[in-house]
């Protein structure tokens, strides 16, 4: 399988995940060691003070870092083992873009970072995650094939 086909399958896996039903309008682009995810901000993502809930920051950063790692793992599903999240500024509208990049890899441990930007290109959050391989083949995932 060519690299581009793997990236397209990962994008489809992202879009077909049940959790995406909660994040309408989100898009993803996967390339070698990198992933970009966009999401239009909707007020359904807000906490009581009418700004973006931290869970949404985490979802976007974790997914961007995750798919940056997944771009180089072509045989098995990976999972997030830990994620350090830093919230920089509140978000109350516009479109968000998360950019994830692979920073380090060994046989079973991958480290990736992601930065979340608002529609003006200002950083609103960043994080670093550790990801590990599972034994579940990618080919066994309905959204991947």
JSON list of C-alpha atoms in Angstrom, two decimals, residues 3-94:
[
{"chain": "A", "resi": 3, "resn": "UNK", "atom": "CA", "xyz": [1.79, 6.13, 1.77]},
{"chain": "A", "resi": 4, "resn": "UNK", "atom": "CA", "xyz": [-0.99, 8.31, 0.35]},
{"chain": "A", "resi": 5, "resn": "UNK", "atom": "CA", "xyz": [-3.49, 5.45, 0.55]},
{"chain": "A", "resi": 6, "resn": "UNK", "atom": "CA", "xyz": [-2.55, 4.87, 4.21]},
{"chain": "A", "resi": 7, "resn": "UNK", "atom": "CA", "xyz": [-3.12, 8.59, 4.95]},
{"chain": "A", "resi": 8, "resn": "UNK", "atom": "CA", "xyz": [-6.51, 8.51, 3.21]},
{"chain": "A", "resi": 9, "resn": "UNK", "atom": "CA", "xyz": [-7.54, 5.42, 5.17]},
{"chain": "A", "resi": 10, "resn": "UNK", "atom": "CA", "xyz": [-6.55, 7.15, 8.42]},
{"chain": "A", "resi": 11, "resn": "UNK", "atom": "CA", "xyz": [-8.61, 10.20, 7.43]},
{"chain": "A", "resi": 12, "resn": "UNK", "atom": "CA", "xyz": [-11.59, 7.93, 6.79]},
{"chain": "A", "resi": 13, "resn": "UNK", "atom": "CA", "xyz": [-11.04, 6.18, 10.15]},
{"chain": "A", "resi": 14, "resn": "UNK", "atom": "CA", "xyz": [-11.15, 9.61, 11.85]},
{"chain": "A", "resi": 15, "resn": "UNK", "atom": "CA", "xyz": [-14.31, 10.69, 10.07]},
{"chain": "A", "resi": 16, "resn": "UNK", "atom": "CA", "xyz": [-16.16, 7.39, 10.68]},
{"chain": "A", "resi": 17, "resn": "UNK", "atom": "CA", "xyz": [-15.47, 7.24, 14.43]},
{"chain": "A", "resi": 18, "resn": "UNK", "atom": "CA", "xyz": [-18.71, 7.46, 16.41]},
{"chain": "A", "resi": 19, "resn": "UNK", "atom": "CA", "xyz": [-17.35, 10.38, 18.50]},
{"chain": "A", "resi": 20, "resn": "UNK", "atom": "CA", "xyz": [-17.22, 12.51, 15.34]},
{"chain": "A", "resi": 21, "resn": "UNK", "atom": "CA", "xyz": [-21.01, 12.71, 15.46]},
{"chain": "A", "resi": 22, "resn": "UNK", "atom": "CA", "xyz": [-20.45, 15.18, 18.32]},
{"chain": "A", "resi": 23, "resn": "UNK", "atom": "CA", "xyz": [-18.02, 17.35, 16.32]},
{"chain": "A", "resi": 24, "resn": "UNK", "atom": "CA", "xyz": [-19.81, 18.32, 13.13]},
{"chain": "A", "resi": 25, "resn": "UNK", "atom": "CA", "xyz": [-17.84, 20.07, 10.41]},
{"chain": "A", "resi": 26, "resn": "UNK", "atom": "CA", "xyz": [-14.47, 18.74, 11.52]},
{"chain": "A", "resi": 27, "resn": "UNK", "atom": "CA", "xyz": [-11.93, 17.85, 8.83]},
{"chain": "A", "resi": 28, "resn": "UNK", "atom": "CA", "xyz": [-8.54, 16.16, 8.86]},
{"chain": "A", "resi": 29, "resn": "UNK", "atom": "CA", "xyz": [-5.52, 16.00, 6.59]},
{"chain": "A", "resi": 30, "resn": "UNK", "atom": "CA", "xyz": [-2.81, 13.41, 7.29]},
{"chain": "A", "resi": 31, "resn": "UNK", "atom": "CA", "xyz": [0.69, 13.44, 5.81]},
{"chain": "A", "resi": 32, "resn": "UNK", "atom": "CA", "xyz": [4.05, 11.96, 6.83]},
{"chain": "A", "resi": 33, "resn": "UNK", "atom": "CA", "xyz": [4.55, 12.58, 10.59]},
{"chain": "A", "resi": 34, "resn": "UNK", "atom": "CA", "xyz": [1.92, 15.34, 10.54]},
{"chain": "A", "resi": 35, "resn": "UNK", "atom": "CA", "xyz": [-1.82, 15.86, 10.85]},
{"chain": "A", "resi": 36, "resn": "UNK", "atom": "CA", "xyz": [-4.01, 18.95, 10.66]},
{"chain": "A", "resi": 37, "resn": "UNK", "atom": "CA", "xyz": [-7.54, 19.04, 12.01]},
{"chain": "A", "resi": 38, "resn": "UNK", "atom": "CA", "xyz": [-10.03, 21.89, 11.72]},
{"chain": "A", "resi": 39, "resn": "UNK", "atom": "CA", "xyz": [-13.25, 22.45, 13.63]},
{"chain": "A", "resi": 40, "resn": "UNK", "atom": "CA", "xyz": [-15.75, 25.30, 13.38]},
{"chain": "A", "resi": 41, "resn": "UNK", "atom": "CA", "xyz": [-16.54, 26.45, 16.93]},
{"chain": "A", "resi": 42, "resn": "UNK", "atom": "CA", "xyz": [-20.18, 26.03, 17.96]},
{"chain": "A", "resi": 43, "resn": "UNK", "atom": "CA", "xyz": [-21.76, 27.15, 21.21]},
{"chain": "A", "resi": 44, "resn": "UNK", "atom": "CA", "xyz": [-22.63, 23.51, 22.02]},
{"chain": "A", "resi": 45, "resn": "UNK", "atom": "CA", "xyz": [-18.91, 23.13, 22.88]},
{"chain": "A", "resi": 46, "resn": "UNK", "atom": "CA", "xyz": [-19.02, 25.89, 25.55]},
{"chain": "A", "resi": 47, "resn": "UNK", "atom": "CA", "xyz": [-18.84, 25.61, 29.32]},
{"chain": "A", "resi": 48, "resn": "UNK", "atom": "CA", "xyz": [-20.97, 27.75, 31.65]},
{"chain": "A", "resi": 49, "resn": "UNK", "atom": "CA", "xyz": [-18.97, 30.93, 30.98]},
{"chain": "A", "resi": 50, "resn": "UNK", "atom": "CA", "xyz": [-19.62, 30.76, 27.21]},
{"chain": "A", "resi": 51, "resn": "UNK", "atom": "CA", "xyz": [-16.16, 29.74, 26.06]},
{"chain": "A", "resi": 52, "resn": "UNK", "atom": "CA", "xyz": [-14.77, 26.49, 24.67]},
{"chain": "A", "resi": 53, "resn": "UNK", "atom": "CA", "xyz": [-14.70, 23.59, 27.15]},
{"chain": "A", "resi": 54, "resn": "UNK", "atom": "CA", "xyz": [-11.29, 22.05, 27.81]},
{"chain": "A", "resi": 55, "resn": "UNK", "atom": "CA", "xyz": [-12.51, 18.68, 26.56]},
{"chain": "A", "resi": 56, "resn": "UNK", "atom": "CA", "xyz": [-12.67, 20.12, 23.04]},
{"chain": "A", "resi": 57, "resn": "UNK", "atom": "CA", "xyz": [-9.12, 21.48, 23.27]},
{"chain": "A", "resi": 58, "resn": "UNK", "atom": "CA", "xyz": [-8.00, 18.01, 24.36]},
{"chain": "A", "resi": 59, "resn": "UNK", "atom": "CA", "xyz": [-9.90, 16.19, 21.61]},
{"chain": "A", "resi": 60, "resn": "UNK", "atom": "CA", "xyz": [-8.37, 18.32, 18.85]},
{"chain": "A", "resi": 61, "resn": "UNK", "atom": "CA", "xyz": [-4.82, 18.24, 20.24]},
{"chain": "A", "resi": 62, "resn": "UNK", "atom": "CA", "xyz": [-4.90, 14.52, 21.03]},
{"chain": "A", "resi": 63, "resn": "UNK", "atom": "CA", "xyz": [-6.32, 13.65, 17.61]},
{"chain": "A", "resi": 64, "resn": "UNK", "atom": "CA", "xyz": [-3.77, 15.79, 15.75]},
{"chain": "A", "resi": 65, "resn": "UNK", "atom": "CA", "xyz": [-0.85, 14.27, 17.67]},
{"chain": "A", "resi": 66, "resn": "UNK", "atom": "CA", "xyz": [-2.35, 10.78, 17.39]},
{"chain": "A", "resi": 67, "resn": "UNK", "atom": "CA", "xyz": [-2.74, 10.89, 13.61]},
{"chain": "A", "resi": 68, "resn": "UNK", "atom": "CA", "xyz": [0.75, 12.34, 13.18]},
{"chain": "A", "resi": 69, "resn": "UNK", "atom": "CA", "xyz": [1.99, 9.16, 14.89]},
{"chain": "A", "resi": 70, "resn": "UNK", "atom": "CA", "xyz": [-0.47, 6.91, 13.06]},
{"chain": "A", "resi": 71, "resn": "UNK", "atom": "CA", "xyz": [0.90, 8.21, 9.75]},
{"chain": "A", "resi": 72, "resn": "UNK", "atom": "CA", "xyz": [4.10, 6.23, 10.35]},
{"chain": "A", "resi": 73, "resn": "UNK", "atom": "CA", "xyz": [2.56, 3.14, 11.98]},
{"chain": "A", "resi": 74, "resn": "UNK", "atom": "CA", "xyz": [1.14, 1.08, 9.16]},
{"chain": "A", "resi": 75, "resn": "UNK", "atom": "CA", "xyz": [0.42, -2.28, 10.77]},
{"chain": "A", "resi": 76, "resn": "UNK", "atom": "CA", "xyz": [-1.42, -1.87, 14.09]},
{"chain": "A", "resi": 77, "resn": "UNK", "atom": "CA", "xyz": [-3.75, 0.52, 15.91]},
{"chain": "A", "resi": 78, "resn": "UNK", "atom": "CA", "xyz": [-2.05, 2.84, 18.39]},
{"chain": "A", "resi": 79, "resn": "UNK", "atom": "CA", "xyz": [-3.50, 4.37, 21.55]},
{"chain": "A", "resi": 80, "resn": "UNK", "atom": "CA", "xyz": [-2.77, 7.43, 23.67]},
{"chain": "A", "resi": 81, "resn": "UNK", "atom": "CA", "xyz": [-0.89, 6.46, 26.84]},
{"chain": "A", "resi": 82, "resn": "UNK", "atom": "CA", "xyz": [-0.66, 9.98, 28.28]},
{"chain": "A", "resi": 83, "resn": "UNK", "atom": "CA", "xyz": [-1.19, 13.57, 27.19]},
{"chain": "A", "resi": 84, "resn": "UNK", "atom": "CA", "xyz": [0.00, 16.83, 28.75]},
{"chain": "A", "resi": 85, "resn": "UNK", "atom": "CA", "xyz": [-2.36, 19.70, 27.91]},
{"chain": "A", "resi": 86, "resn": "UNK", "atom": "CA", "xyz": [-1.66, 23.43, 28.24]},
{"chain": "A", "resi": 87, "resn": "UNK", "atom": "CA", "xyz": [-4.51, 25.91, 27.75]},
{"chain": "A", "resi": 88, "resn": "UNK", "atom": "CA", "xyz": [-3.23, 29.34, 26.68]},
{"chain": "A", "resi": 89, "resn": "UNK", "atom": "CA", "xyz": [-6.32, 31.45, 25.93]},
{"chain": "A", "resi": 90, "resn": "UNK", "atom": "CA", "xyz": [-10.10, 31.12, 25.75]},
{"chain": "A", "resi": 91, "resn": "UNK", "atom": "CA", "xyz": [-12.00, 30.55, 22.52]},
{"chain": "A", "resi": 92, "resn": "UNK", "atom": "CA", "xyz": [-15.52, 31.86, 21.94]},
{"chain": "A", "resi": 93, "resn": "UNK", "atom": "CA", "xyz": [-15.96, 31.46, 18.18]},
{"chain": "A", "resi": 94, "resn": "UNK", "atom": "CA", "xyz": [-14.37, 31.09, 14.77]}
]
